[in-house]
Structures are given as structure tokens and as C-alpha cells.
Amino acid sequence: MSKANWLDKLKERWGVTSGFQVFIIFVVFGITGSSTAFVTRKIFEFLEVTSDTNFLYKIPLYILGFLIYQGLLLIFGAIFGQFTFFYNFEKKTFGRFGKLFGKKPAPKSQND
């Protein structure tokens, strides 16, 4: 019995078929993270937010940063031909927030 390597495990978990797709997904995550850091840093500079700024003032800005990340993830995913993967990834991410805040899934009807 041979153990599946990390690449095979990722392909199975993410539902992709090639190592190249995994590479592209990593590239998109990297570009998105770097771009989000750049954009949010510029927003913080524009609003003159520093380490001394009240945390309660920063919370909405961190939420904005998260939303910017999600938007850029879809944009860069589309540019690199992986929109479907990242769209499904975000649906899962936001679904977890629903579970976190107690949102119950809608009951399935008999017609489904």
C-alpha cells in the first residue's frame, strides 16, 4: 500500500484533476494575499490608522479587508481560469460563517 502524497491529497480535497491546477490555485492565493495587504495598507494610511488607533475603530476596517480579499480572490481566480474553484471555495467560507452565527440551513422540500 502506498500513501498518497500531499499533492494527490490536495487534488482530491479540492476536486481538481492536475498538479498544474493546484499550482495555479497556490499562485492565486499568493497574489490575492499580497494584493489585499497592499490595498488595506493604503486604506489604513489614508485613514491615518496606526497601532495606537482604538481597536474598535479598526474592526470595520479589518472586515473591509476580508471582503476585499474575497473579491480579489474571485477576480484573480477568473483571470487565471479557476473562477469555479474559487466561487465554490467562497461559498464554503461564507457557509461556515452562517454556521458560526447560528444560521440554520433551510429544510429541504419534498420536491427537491
MMTF fields as JSON, N, C-alpha, C and O atoms, coordinates in Angstrom:
{
  "mmtfVersion": "1.0.0",
  "mmtfProducer": "UNKNOWN",
  "numBonds": 447,
  "numAtoms": 448,
  "numGroups": 112,
  "numChains": 1,
  "numModels": 1,
  "chainsPerModel": [1],
  "groupsPerChain": [112],
  "chainIdList": ["A"],
  "bondAtomList": [4, 2, 8, 6, 12, 10, 16, 14, 20, 18, 24, 22, 28, 26, 32, 30, 36, 34, 40, 38, 44, 42, 48, 46, 52, 50, 56, 54, 60, 58, 64, 62, 68, 66, 72, 70, 76, 74, 80, 78, 84, 82, 88, 86, 92, 90, 96, 94, 100, 98, 104, 102, 108, 106, 112, 110, 116, 114, 120, 118, 124, 122, 128, 126, 132, 130, 136, 134, 140, 138, 144, 142, 148, 146, 152, 150, 156, 154, 160, 158, 164, 162, 168, 166, 172, 170, 176, 174, 180, 178, 184, 182, 188, 186, 192, 190, 196, 194, 200, 198, 204, 202, 208, 206, 212, 210, 216, 214, 220, 218, 224, 222, 228, 226, 232, 230, 236, 234, 240, 238, 244, 242, 248, 246, 252, 250, 256, 254, 260, 258, 264, 262, 268, 266, 272, 270, 276, 274, 280, 278, 284, 282, 288, 286, 292, 290, 296, 294, 300, 298, 304, 302, 308, 306, 312, 310, 316, 314, 320, 318, 324, 322, 328, 326, 332, 330, 336, 334, 340, 338, 344, 342, 348, 346, 352, 350, 356, 354, 360, 358, 364, 362, 368, 366, 372, 370, 376, 374, 380, 378, 384, 382, 388, 386, 392, 390, 396, 394, 400, 398, 404, 402, 408, 406, 412, 410, 416, 414, 420, 418, 424, 422, 428, 426, 432, 430, 436, 434, 440, 438, 444, 442],
  "bondOrderList": [1, 1, 1, 1, 1, 1, 1, 1, 1, 1, 1, 1, 1, 1, 1, 1, 1, 1, 1, 1, 1, 1, 1, 1, 1, 1, 1, 1, 1, 1, 1, 1, 1, 1, 1, 1, 1, 1, 1, 1, 1, 1, 1, 1, 1, 1, 1, 1, 1, 1, 1, 1, 1, 1, 1, 1, 1, 1, 1, 1, 1, 1, 1, 1, 1, 1, 1, 1, 1, 1, 1, 1, 1, 1, 1, 1, 1, 1, 1, 1, 1, 1, 1, 1, 1, 1, 1, 1, 1, 1, 1, 1, 1, 1, 1, 1, 1, 1, 1, 1, 1, 1, 1, 1, 1, 1, 1, 1, 1, 1, 1],
  "groupList": [{"groupName": "MET", "atomNameList": ["N", "CA", "C", "O"], "elementList": ["N", "C", "C", "O"], "formalChargeList": [0, 0, 0, 0], "bondAtomList": [1, 0, 2, 1, 3, 2], "bondOrderList": [1, 1, 2], "singleLetterCode": "M", "chemCompType": "L-PEPTIDE LINKING"}, {"groupName": "SER", "atomNameList": ["N", "CA", "C", "O"], "elementList": ["N", "C", "C", "O"], "formalChargeList": [0, 0, 0, 0], "bondAtomList": [1, 0, 2, 1, 3, 2], "bondOrderList": [1, 1, 2], "singleLetterCode": "S", "chemCompType": "L-PEPTIDE LINKING"}, {"groupName": "LYS", "atomNameList": ["N", "CA", "C", "O"], "elementList": ["N", "C", "C", "O"], "formalChargeList": [0, 0, 0, 0], "bondAtomList": [1, 0, 2, 1, 3, 2], "bondOrderList": [1, 1, 2], "singleLetterCode": "K", "chemCompType": "L-PEPTIDE LINKING"}, {"groupName": "ALA", "atomNameList": ["N", "CA", "C", "O"], "elementList": ["N", "C", "C", "O"], "formalChargeList": [0, 0, 0, 0], "bondAtomList": [1, 0, 2, 1, 3, 2], "bondOrderList": [1, 1, 2], "singleLetterCode": "A", "chemCompType": "L-PEPTIDE LINKING"}, {"groupName": "ASN", "atomNameList": ["N", "CA", "C", "O"], "elementList": ["N", "C", "C", "O"], "formalChargeList": [0, 0, 0, 0], "bondAtomList": [1, 0, 2, 1, 3, 2], "bondOrderList": [1, 1, 2], "singleLetterCode": "N", "chemCompType": "L-PEPTIDE LINKING"}, {"groupName": "TRP", "atomNameList": ["N", "CA", "C", "O"], "elementList": ["N", "C", "C", "O"], "formalChargeList": [0, 0, 0, 0], "bondAtomList": [1, 0, 2, 1, 3, 2], "bondOrderList": [1, 1, 2], "singleLetterCode": "W", "chemCompType": "L-PEPTIDE LINKING"}, {"groupName": "LEU", "atomNameList": ["N", "CA", "C", "O"], "elementList": ["N", "C", "C", "O"], "formalChargeList": [0, 0, 0, 0], "bondAtomList": [1, 0, 2, 1, 3, 2], "bondOrderList": [1, 1, 2], "singleLetterCode": "L", "chemCompType": "L-PEPTIDE LINKING"}, {"groupName": "ASP", "atomNameList": ["N", "CA", "C", "O"], "elementList": ["N", "C", "C", "O"], "formalChargeList": [0, 0, 0, 0], "bondAtomList": [1, 0, 2, 1, 3, 2], "bondOrderList": [1, 1, 2], "singleLetterCode": "D", "chemCompType": "L-PEPTIDE LINKING"}, {"groupName": "GLU", "atomNameList": ["N", "CA", "C", "O"], "elementList": ["N", "C", "C", "O"], "formalChargeList": [0, 0, 0, 0], "bondAtomList": [1, 0, 2, 1, 3, 2], "bondOrderList": [1, 1, 2], "singleLetterCode": "E", "chemCompType": "L-PEPTIDE LINKING"}, {"groupName": "ARG", "atomNameList": ["N", "CA", "C", "O"], "elementList": ["N", "C", "C", "O"], "formalChargeList": [0, 0, 0, 0], "bondAtomList": [1, 0, 2, 1, 3, 2], "bondOrderList": [1, 1, 2], "singleLetterCode": "R", "chemCompType": "L-PEPTIDE LINKING"}, {"groupName": "GLY", "atomNameList": ["N", "CA", "C", "O"], "elementList": ["N", "C", "C", "O"], "formalChargeList": [0, 0, 0, 0], "bondAtomList": [1, 0, 2, 1, 3, 2], "bondOrderList": [1, 1, 2], "singleLetterCode": "G", "chemCompType": "PEPTIDE LINKING"}, {"groupName": "VAL", "atomNameList": ["N", "CA", "C", "O"], "elementList": ["N", "C", "C", "O"], "formalChargeList": [0, 0, 0, 0], "bondAtomList": [1, 0, 2, 1, 3, 2], "bondOrderList": [1, 1, 2], "singleLetterCode": "V", "chemCompType": "L-PEPTIDE LINKING"}, {"groupName": "THR", "atomNameList": ["N", "CA", "C", "O"], "elementList": ["N", "C", "C", "O"], "formalChargeList": [0, 0, 0, 0], "bondAtomList": [1, 0, 2, 1, 3, 2], "bondOrderList": [1, 1, 2], "singleLetterCode": "T", "chemCompType": "L-PEPTIDE LINKING"}, {"groupName": "PHE", "atomNameList": ["N", "CA", "C", "O"], "elementList": ["N", "C", "C", "O"], "formalChargeList": [0, 0, 0, 0], "bondAtomList": [1, 0, 2, 1, 3, 2], "bondOrderList": [1, 1, 2], "singleLetterCode": "F", "chemCompType": "L-PEPTIDE LINKING"}, {"groupName": "GLN", "atomNameList": ["N", "CA", "C", "O"], "elementList": ["N", "C", "C", "O"], "formalChargeList": [0, 0, 0, 0], "bondAtomList": [1, 0, 2, 1, 3, 2], "bondOrderList": [1, 1, 2], "singleLetterCode": "Q", "chemCompType": "L-PEPTIDE LINKING"}, {"groupName": "ILE", "atomNameList": ["N", "CA", "C", "O"], "elementList": ["N", "C", "C", "O"], "formalChargeList": [0, 0, 0, 0], "bondAtomList": [1, 0, 2, 1, 3, 2], "bondOrderList": [1, 1, 2], "singleLetterCode": "I", "chemCompType": "L-PEPTIDE LINKING"}, {"groupName": "TYR", "atomNameList": ["N", "CA", "C", "O"], "elementList": ["N", "C", "C", "O"], "formalChargeList": [0, 0, 0, 0], "bondAtomList": [1, 0, 2, 1, 3, 2], "bondOrderList": [1, 1, 2], "singleLetterCode": "Y", "chemCompType": "L-PEPTIDE LINKING"}, {"groupName": "PRO", "atomNameList": ["N", "CA", "C", "O"], "elementList": ["N", "C", "C", "O"], "formalChargeList": [0, 0, 0, 0], "bondAtomList": [1, 0, 2, 1, 3, 2], "bondOrderList": [1, 1, 2], "singleLetterCode": "P", "chemCompType": "L-PEPTIDE LINKING"}],
  "groupTypeList": [0, 1, 2, 3, 4, 5, 6, 7, 2, 6, 2, 8, 9, 5, 10, 11, 12, 1, 10, 13, 14, 11, 13, 15, 15, 13, 11, 11, 13, 10, 15, 12, 10, 1, 1, 12, 3, 13, 11, 12, 9, 2, 15, 13, 8, 13, 6, 8, 11, 12, 1, 7, 12, 4, 13, 6, 16, 2, 15, 17, 6, 16, 15, 6, 10, 13, 6, 15, 16, 14, 10, 6, 6, 6, 15, 13, 10, 3, 15, 13, 10, 14, 13, 12, 13, 13, 16, 4, 13, 8, 2, 2, 12, 13, 10, 9, 13, 10, 2, 6, 13, 10, 2, 2, 17, 3, 17, 2, 1, 14, 4, 7],
  "groupIdList": [1, 2, 3, 4, 5, 6, 7, 8, 9, 10, 11, 12, 13, 14, 15, 16, 17, 18, 19, 20, 21, 22, 23, 24, 25, 26, 27, 28, 29, 30, 31, 32, 33, 34, 35, 36, 37, 38, 39, 40, 41, 42, 43, 44, 45, 46, 47, 48, 49, 50, 51, 52, 53, 54, 55, 56, 57, 58, 59, 60, 61, 62, 63, 64, 65, 66, 67, 68, 69, 70, 71, 72, 73, 74, 75, 76, 77, 78, 79, 80, 81, 82, 83, 84, 85, 86, 87, 88, 89, 90, 91, 92, 93, 94, 95, 96, 97, 98, 99, 100, 101, 102, 103, 104, 105, 106, 107, 108, 109, 110, 111, 112],
  "secStructList": [7, 7, 7, 7, 7, 2, 2, 2, 2, 2, 2, 2, 2, 2, 6, 7, 7, 7, 2, 2, 2, 2, 2, 2, 2, 2, 2, 2, 2, 2, 2, 2, 2, 2, 2, 2, 2, 2, 2, 2, 2, 2, 2, 2, 2, 2, 6, 6, 7, 7, 6, 6, 1, 7, 2, 2, 2, 2, 2, 2, 2, 2, 2, 2, 2, 2, 2, 2, 2, 2, 2, 2, 2, 2, 2, 2, 2, 2, 2, 6, 6, 7, 2, 2, 2, 2, 2, 2, 2, 2, 2, 2, 2, 2, 2, 2, 2, 2, 2, 2, 6, 6, 7, 7, 7, 7, 7, 7, 7, 6, 6, 7],
  "xCoordList": [0.841, 0.0, 0.882, 1.765, 0.632, 1.39, 0.522, -0.678, 1.149, 0.43, 0.348, 1.292, -0.797, -0.936, -0.069, -0.015, 0.606, 1.423, 0.547, -0.658, 1.148, 0.392, -0.323, -1.411, 0.285, -0.329, -1.602, -2.618, -1.54, -2.733, -3.839, -5.021, -3.437, -4.425, -5.096, -6.31, -4.317, -4.902, -5.823, -6.908, -5.405, -6.238, -7.579, -8.629, -7.53, -8.774, -9.634, -10.842, -9.033, -9.777, -10.401, -11.54, -9.657, -10.133, -10.938, -11.548, -10.943, -11.707, -11.116, -11.852, -9.792, -9.128, -8.41, -8.179, -8.063, -7.552, -6.053, -5.482, -5.407, -3.981, -3.157, -3.654, -1.892, -0.956, -0.808, -0.547, -0.976, -0.893, -2.012, -1.796, -3.21, -4.325, -3.99, -4.262, -3.414, -3.019, -2.007, -2.094, -1.052, -0.056, -0.739, -0.425, -1.66, -2.372, -3.161, -3.2, -3.785, -4.556, -3.625, -3.971, -2.452, -1.473, -1.052, -0.927, -0.836, -0.448, -1.542, -1.258, -2.788, -3.906, -3.991, -4.173, -3.865, -3.877, -2.741, -2.943, -1.561, -0.426, -0.623, -0.381, -1.06, -1.285, -2.394, -2.292, -3.443, -4.559, -4.131, -4.471, -3.393, -2.93, -2.04, -2.191, -1.108, -0.206, -0.967, -0.715, -1.89, -2.679, -3.561, -3.695, -4.158, -5.0, -4.176, -4.608, -3.0, -2.126, -1.776, -1.782, -1.473, -1.128, -2.316, -2.166, -3.487, -4.677, -5.079, -5.347, -5.122, -5.539, -4.517, -4.892, -3.226, -2.203, -2.439, -2.314, -2.78, -3.051, -4.302, -4.335, -5.316, -6.535, -6.205, -6.648, -5.427, -5.039, -4.218, -4.41, -3.309, -2.511, -3.4, -3.248, -4.323, -5.221, -6.053, -6.26, -6.529, -7.352, -6.505, -7.041, -5.197, -4.254, -4.442, -4.4, -4.648, -4.774, -3.375, -2.584, -3.077, -1.771, -1.984, -3.114, -0.894, -1.0, -1.661, -2.169, -1.651, -2.277, -3.771, -4.458, -4.275, -5.688, -6.534, -6.18, -7.655, -8.577, -8.98, -9.325, -8.925, -9.254, -10.679, -10.94, -11.601, -12.989, -13.138, -14.053, -12.254, -12.242, -11.678, -12.061, -10.762, -10.113, -10.989, -10.838, -11.893, -12.69, -13.392, -13.27, -14.13, -14.772, -13.751, -14.049, -12.564, -11.542, -11.0, -10.693, -10.884, -10.475, -11.543, -11.226, -12.797, -13.894, -13.838, -14.017, -13.591, -13.444, -12.282, -12.394, -11.182, -10.039, -10.397, -9.966, -11.183, -11.638, -12.496, -12.355, -13.379, -14.247, -13.45, -13.738, -12.457, -11.571, -10.861, -10.74, -10.396, -9.725, -10.649, -10.24, -11.888, -12.834, -13.096, -13.167, -13.237, -13.467, -12.266, -12.415, -11.079, -9.874, -9.643, -9.119, -10.033, -9.888, -10.695, -10.216, -11.91, -12.728, -12.151, -12.127, -11.692, -11.14, -9.896, -9.802, -8.937, -7.721, -8.006, -7.367, -8.96, -9.352, -9.886, -9.577, -10.686, -11.22, -10.1, -10.06, -9.193, -8.077, -7.249, -6.795, -7.055, -6.238, -7.054, -6.535, -8.335, -9.154, -9.654, -10.011, -9.69, -10.127, -11.309, -11.458, -12.146, -13.256, -14.169, -14.561, -14.512, -15.434, -14.885, -15.617, -13.603, -12.995, -13.132, -13.566, -12.761, -12.769, -14.183, -14.424, -15.107, -16.506, -17.027, -17.667, -16.755, -17.176, -16.438, -17.019, -15.167, -14.378, -15.01, -15.116, -15.427, -16.05, -17.43, -17.805, -18.182, -19.478, -19.289, -20.059, -18.251, -17.954, -17.546, -17.979, -16.706, -16.231, -17.395, -17.508, -18.255, -19.382, -20.414, -21.133, -20.502, -21.379, -20.94, -21.766, -19.635, -19.109, -19.481, -19.732, -19.516, -19.949, -21.408, -21.783, -22.223, -23.625, -23.752, -24.567, -22.939, -22.937, -22.442, -22.961, -21.436, -20.854, -21.881, -21.924, -22.702, -23.675, -25.046, -26.025, -25.13, -26.353, -27.399, -28.543, -27.03, -27.985, -28.214, -27.273, -29.466, -29.818, -30.069, -30.656, -29.632, -29.913, -31.408, -32.123, -31.864, -33.294, -33.64, -32.872, -34.818, -35.235, -35.476, -35.95, -35.143, -35.362, -36.833, -37.46, -37.349, -38.749, -38.851, -37.848, -40.04, -40.288, -39.986, -39.696, -40.047, -39.869, -38.409, -38.116, -37.485, -36.051, -35.522, -34.343],
  "yCoordList": [-1.188, 0.0, 1.245, 1.396, 2.117, 3.354, 4.49, 4.553, 5.37, 6.535, 7.583, 7.777, 8.259, 9.35, 10.514, 10.825, 11.15, 12.294, 13.522, 13.483, 14.595, 15.806, 16.39, 16.951, 16.262, 16.81, 16.041, 16.638, 14.727, 13.917, 14.194, 14.224, 14.395, 14.706, 16.047, 16.174, 17.051, 18.346, 18.255, 18.837, 17.536, 17.39, 16.755, 17.183, 15.743, 15.079, 16.007, 16.105, 16.676, 17.563, 18.725, 19.107, 19.292, 20.454, 20.084, 20.951, 18.812, 18.383, 18.861, 19.173, 18.922, 19.309, 18.092, 17.108, 18.172, 16.983, 16.973, 15.918, 18.136, 18.144, 18.913, 19.769, 18.57, 19.295, 20.744, 21.631, 20.98, 22.34, 23.203, 24.373, 22.63, 23.376, 23.742, 24.861, 22.825, 23.104, 24.244, 25.137, 24.219, 25.282, 26.628, 27.619, 26.667, 27.906, 28.397, 29.599, 27.488, 27.864, 28.496, 29.507, 27.901, 28.496, 29.882, 30.799, 30.04, 31.342, 32.371, 33.492, 31.983, 32.906, 33.288, 34.464, 32.324, 32.642, 33.61, 34.546, 33.393, 34.256, 35.671, 36.641, 35.786, 37.114, 37.839, 39.037, 37.118, 37.737, 38.233, 39.351, 37.419, 37.836, 39.059, 39.988, 39.057, 40.207, 41.457, 42.544, 41.304, 42.455, 43.009, 44.224, 42.126, 42.575, 43.33, 44.365, 42.819, 43.508, 44.9, 45.861, 45.016, 46.309, 47.274, 48.414, 46.816, 47.684, 48.107, 49.285, 47.162, 47.522, 48.437, 49.315, 48.241, 49.141, 50.561, 51.514, 50.71, 52.041, 52.656, 53.859, 51.849, 52.343, 52.813, 53.881, 52.012, 52.394, 53.682, 54.542, 53.82, 55.04, 56.237, 57.299, 56.071, 57.162, 57.628, 58.827, 56.669, 56.994, 57.287, 57.528, 57.266, 57.541, 56.614, 57.044, 55.347, 54.334, 53.861, 53.501, 53.863, 53.419, 52.342, 51.944, 51.884, 50.882, 51.47, 50.731, 52.793, 53.452, 53.695, 54.091, 53.466, 53.7, 52.696, 51.524, 53.179, 52.332, 51.115, 51.229, 49.951, 48.7, 48.695, 48.118, 49.321, 49.352, 50.104, 49.822, 51.044, 51.757, 50.873, 51.001, 49.972, 49.109, 47.933, 47.43, 47.493, 46.299, 46.401, 45.481, 47.491, 47.568, 47.566, 47.087, 48.093, 48.099, 46.692, 46.337, 45.898, 44.508, 43.722, 42.88, 43.997, 43.341, 43.757, 42.924, 45.036, 45.514, 44.804, 44.425, 44.625, 43.901, 42.478, 41.981, 41.814, 40.457, 40.433, 39.543, 41.407, 41.462, 41.79, 41.265, 42.652, 42.943, 41.663, 41.382, 40.893, 39.624, 38.71, 38.125, 38.584, 37.695, 38.149, 37.328, 39.451, 39.975, 39.755, 39.336, 40.038, 39.834, 38.366, 38.028, 37.494, 36.056, 35.64, 34.864, 36.149, 35.829, 36.447, 35.811, 37.677, 38.357, 37.632, 37.307, 37.379, 36.694, 35.246, 34.713, 34.608, 33.255, 33.228, 32.314, 34.223, 34.303, 34.565, 33.951, 35.473, 35.789, 34.54, 34.341, 33.708, 32.505, 31.265, 30.149, 31.457, 30.344, 29.394, 28.257, 29.836, 28.977, 29.589, 29.378, 30.346, 31.029, 30.062, 30.326, 28.951, 27.992, 27.472, 27.378, 27.135, 26.648, 27.692, 27.379, 28.939, 29.973, 30.406, 30.802, 30.34, 30.632, 29.599, 29.955, 28.333, 27.274, 27.388, 27.128, 27.773, 27.972, 29.062, 28.91, 30.159, 31.25, 30.866, 31.275, 30.095, 29.635, 28.827, 28.962, 27.982, 27.212, 28.122, 27.938, 29.108, 30.037, 30.781, 30.836, 31.351, 32.101, 31.177, 31.595, 29.937, 28.965, 28.671, 28.441, 28.681, 28.468, 29.619, 29.415, 30.845, 31.98, 31.815, 32.163, 31.293, 31.048, 30.072, 30.267, 29.023, 28.056, 28.695, 28.414, 29.557, 30.219, 31.088, 31.127, 31.778, 32.687, 32.056, 32.764, 30.748, 30.045, 29.985, 29.616, 30.339, 30.251, 28.783, 28.034, 28.392, 27.01, 26.866, 27.755, 25.757, 25.559, 25.396, 24.86, 25.855, 25.742, 24.276, 23.508, 23.887, 22.494, 22.186, 23.032, 20.965, 20.565, 20.215, 19.575, 20.655, 20.35, 18.974, 18.402, 18.467, 17.158, 17.175, 16.129, 18.341, 18.439, 18.436, 18.306, 18.575, 18.629, 17.276, 17.139],
  "zCoordList": [0.0, 0.0, 0.0, 0.844, -0.943, -0.956, -0.444, -0.711, 0.286, 0.802, -0.289, -1.055, -0.352, -1.303, -0.833, 0.356, -1.784, -1.392, -1.188, -1.438, -0.738, -0.39, -1.6, -1.469, -2.783, -3.988, -4.34, -4.696, -4.238, -4.512, -3.495, -3.838, -2.244, -1.205, -1.485, -1.33, -1.899, -2.231, -3.438, -3.436, -4.461, -5.655, -5.294, -5.772, -4.455, -4.039, -3.184, -3.4, -2.233, -1.331, -2.081, -1.808, -3.03, -3.76, -4.999, -5.623, -5.357, -6.521, -7.836, -8.772, -7.913, -9.154, -9.725, -9.023, -10.999, -11.667, -11.924, -12.196, -11.841, -12.182, -11.156, -10.424, -11.142, -10.295, -10.749, -9.936, -12.052, -12.563, -11.994, -11.679, -11.861, -11.255, -9.814, -9.381, -9.08, -7.695, -7.676, -6.834, -8.594, -8.693, -8.955, -8.296, -9.903, -10.238, -9.029, -8.765, -8.298, -7.106, -6.063, -5.452, -5.863, -4.937, -5.403, -4.591, -6.697, -7.248, -6.972, -6.552, -7.209, -6.985, -5.506, -5.188, -4.604, -3.175, -2.827, -2.053, -3.387, -3.099, -3.614, -2.895, -4.854, -5.433, -4.683, -4.421, -4.342, -3.629, -2.259, -1.871, -1.525, -0.195, -0.258, 0.534, -1.207, -1.35, -1.765, -1.245, -2.697, -3.167, -2.056, -1.911, -1.28, -0.178, 0.855, 1.362, 1.166, 2.126, 1.614, 2.383, 0.333, -0.251, -0.172, 0.269, -0.599, -0.633, 0.779, 1.017, 1.715, 3.072, 3.741, 4.518, 3.447, 3.99, 3.494, 4.263, 2.216, 1.657, 2.291, 2.549, 2.539, 3.196, 4.613, 5.034, 5.346, 6.705, 6.697, 7.556, 5.737, 5.641, 5.331, 5.934, 4.396, 4.012, 5.203, 5.394, 6.004, 7.175, 8.416, 9.498, 8.253, 9.338, 10.541, 11.693, 10.24, 11.279, 11.65, 10.779, 12.931, 13.42, 14.476, 14.76, 15.043, 16.108, 17.359, 18.202, 17.473, 18.63, 18.436, 19.378, 17.241, 16.959, 17.73, 17.853, 18.244, 19.004, 18.169, 16.993, 18.813, 18.132, 17.605, 16.55, 18.31, 17.858, 16.535, 15.762, 16.277, 15.004, 13.894, 12.731, 14.267, 13.282, 12.849, 11.735, 13.706, 13.4, 12.053, 11.245, 11.771, 10.447, 9.303, 8.209, 9.55, 8.509, 8.258, 7.12, 9.314, 9.128, 8.377, 7.536, 8.68, 7.951, 6.482, 5.594, 6.226, 4.859, 4.165, 2.999, 4.866, 4.311, 3.937, 2.896, 4.78, 4.488, 3.23, 2.391, 3.102, 1.923, 0.658, -0.417, 0.792, -0.344, -0.776, -1.969, 0.199, -0.094, -0.884, -1.887, -0.436, -1.111, -2.545, -3.459, -2.734, -4.078, -4.982, -6.13, -4.467, -5.26, -5.574, -6.636, -4.656, -4.887, -6.112, -6.939, -6.23, -7.403, -8.675, -9.728, -8.569, -9.75, -10.259, -11.443, -9.357, -9.784, -10.178, -11.086, -9.503, -9.899, -11.315, -12.08, -11.674, -13.039, -14.039, -15.105, -13.7, -14.603, -14.896, -16.022, -13.889, -14.051, -14.418, -14.389, -14.765, -15.241, -14.176, -14.484, -12.924, -11.823, -11.069, -9.865, -11.776, -11.133, -10.396, -9.26, -11.027, -10.406, -9.087, -8.102, -9.063, -7.823, -6.726, -5.618, -7.032, -6.0, -5.63, -4.489, -6.555, -6.235, -5.237, -4.247, -5.497, -4.565, -3.234, -2.18, -3.274, -2.057, -1.189, 0.028, -1.821, -1.071, -0.545, 0.554, -1.304, -0.8, 0.478, 1.429, 0.492, 1.703, 2.847, 3.984, 2.538, 3.569, 4.201, 5.426, 3.382, 3.925, 4.56, 5.468, 4.106, 4.749, 6.175, 7.059, 6.386, 7.738, 8.662, 9.85, 8.104, 8.915, 9.321, 10.44, 8.432, 8.758, 9.918, 10.819, 9.887, 10.983, 12.276, 13.356, 12.156, 13.313, 14.032, 15.262, 13.26, 13.847, 14.029, 14.265, 13.923, 14.251, 13.161, 13.423, 11.942, 10.851, 10.525, 10.261, 10.548, 10.26, 8.764, 8.147, 8.18, 6.761, 6.529, 7.375, 5.393, 5.054, 4.887, 4.307, 5.404, 5.246, 3.779, 3.021, 3.391, 2.002, 1.82, 2.664, 0.7, 0.408, -0.244, -0.67, -0.313, -0.914, -2.4, -2.979, -3.03, -4.481, -4.9, -6.088, -3.958, -4.321, -4.668, -4.995]
}
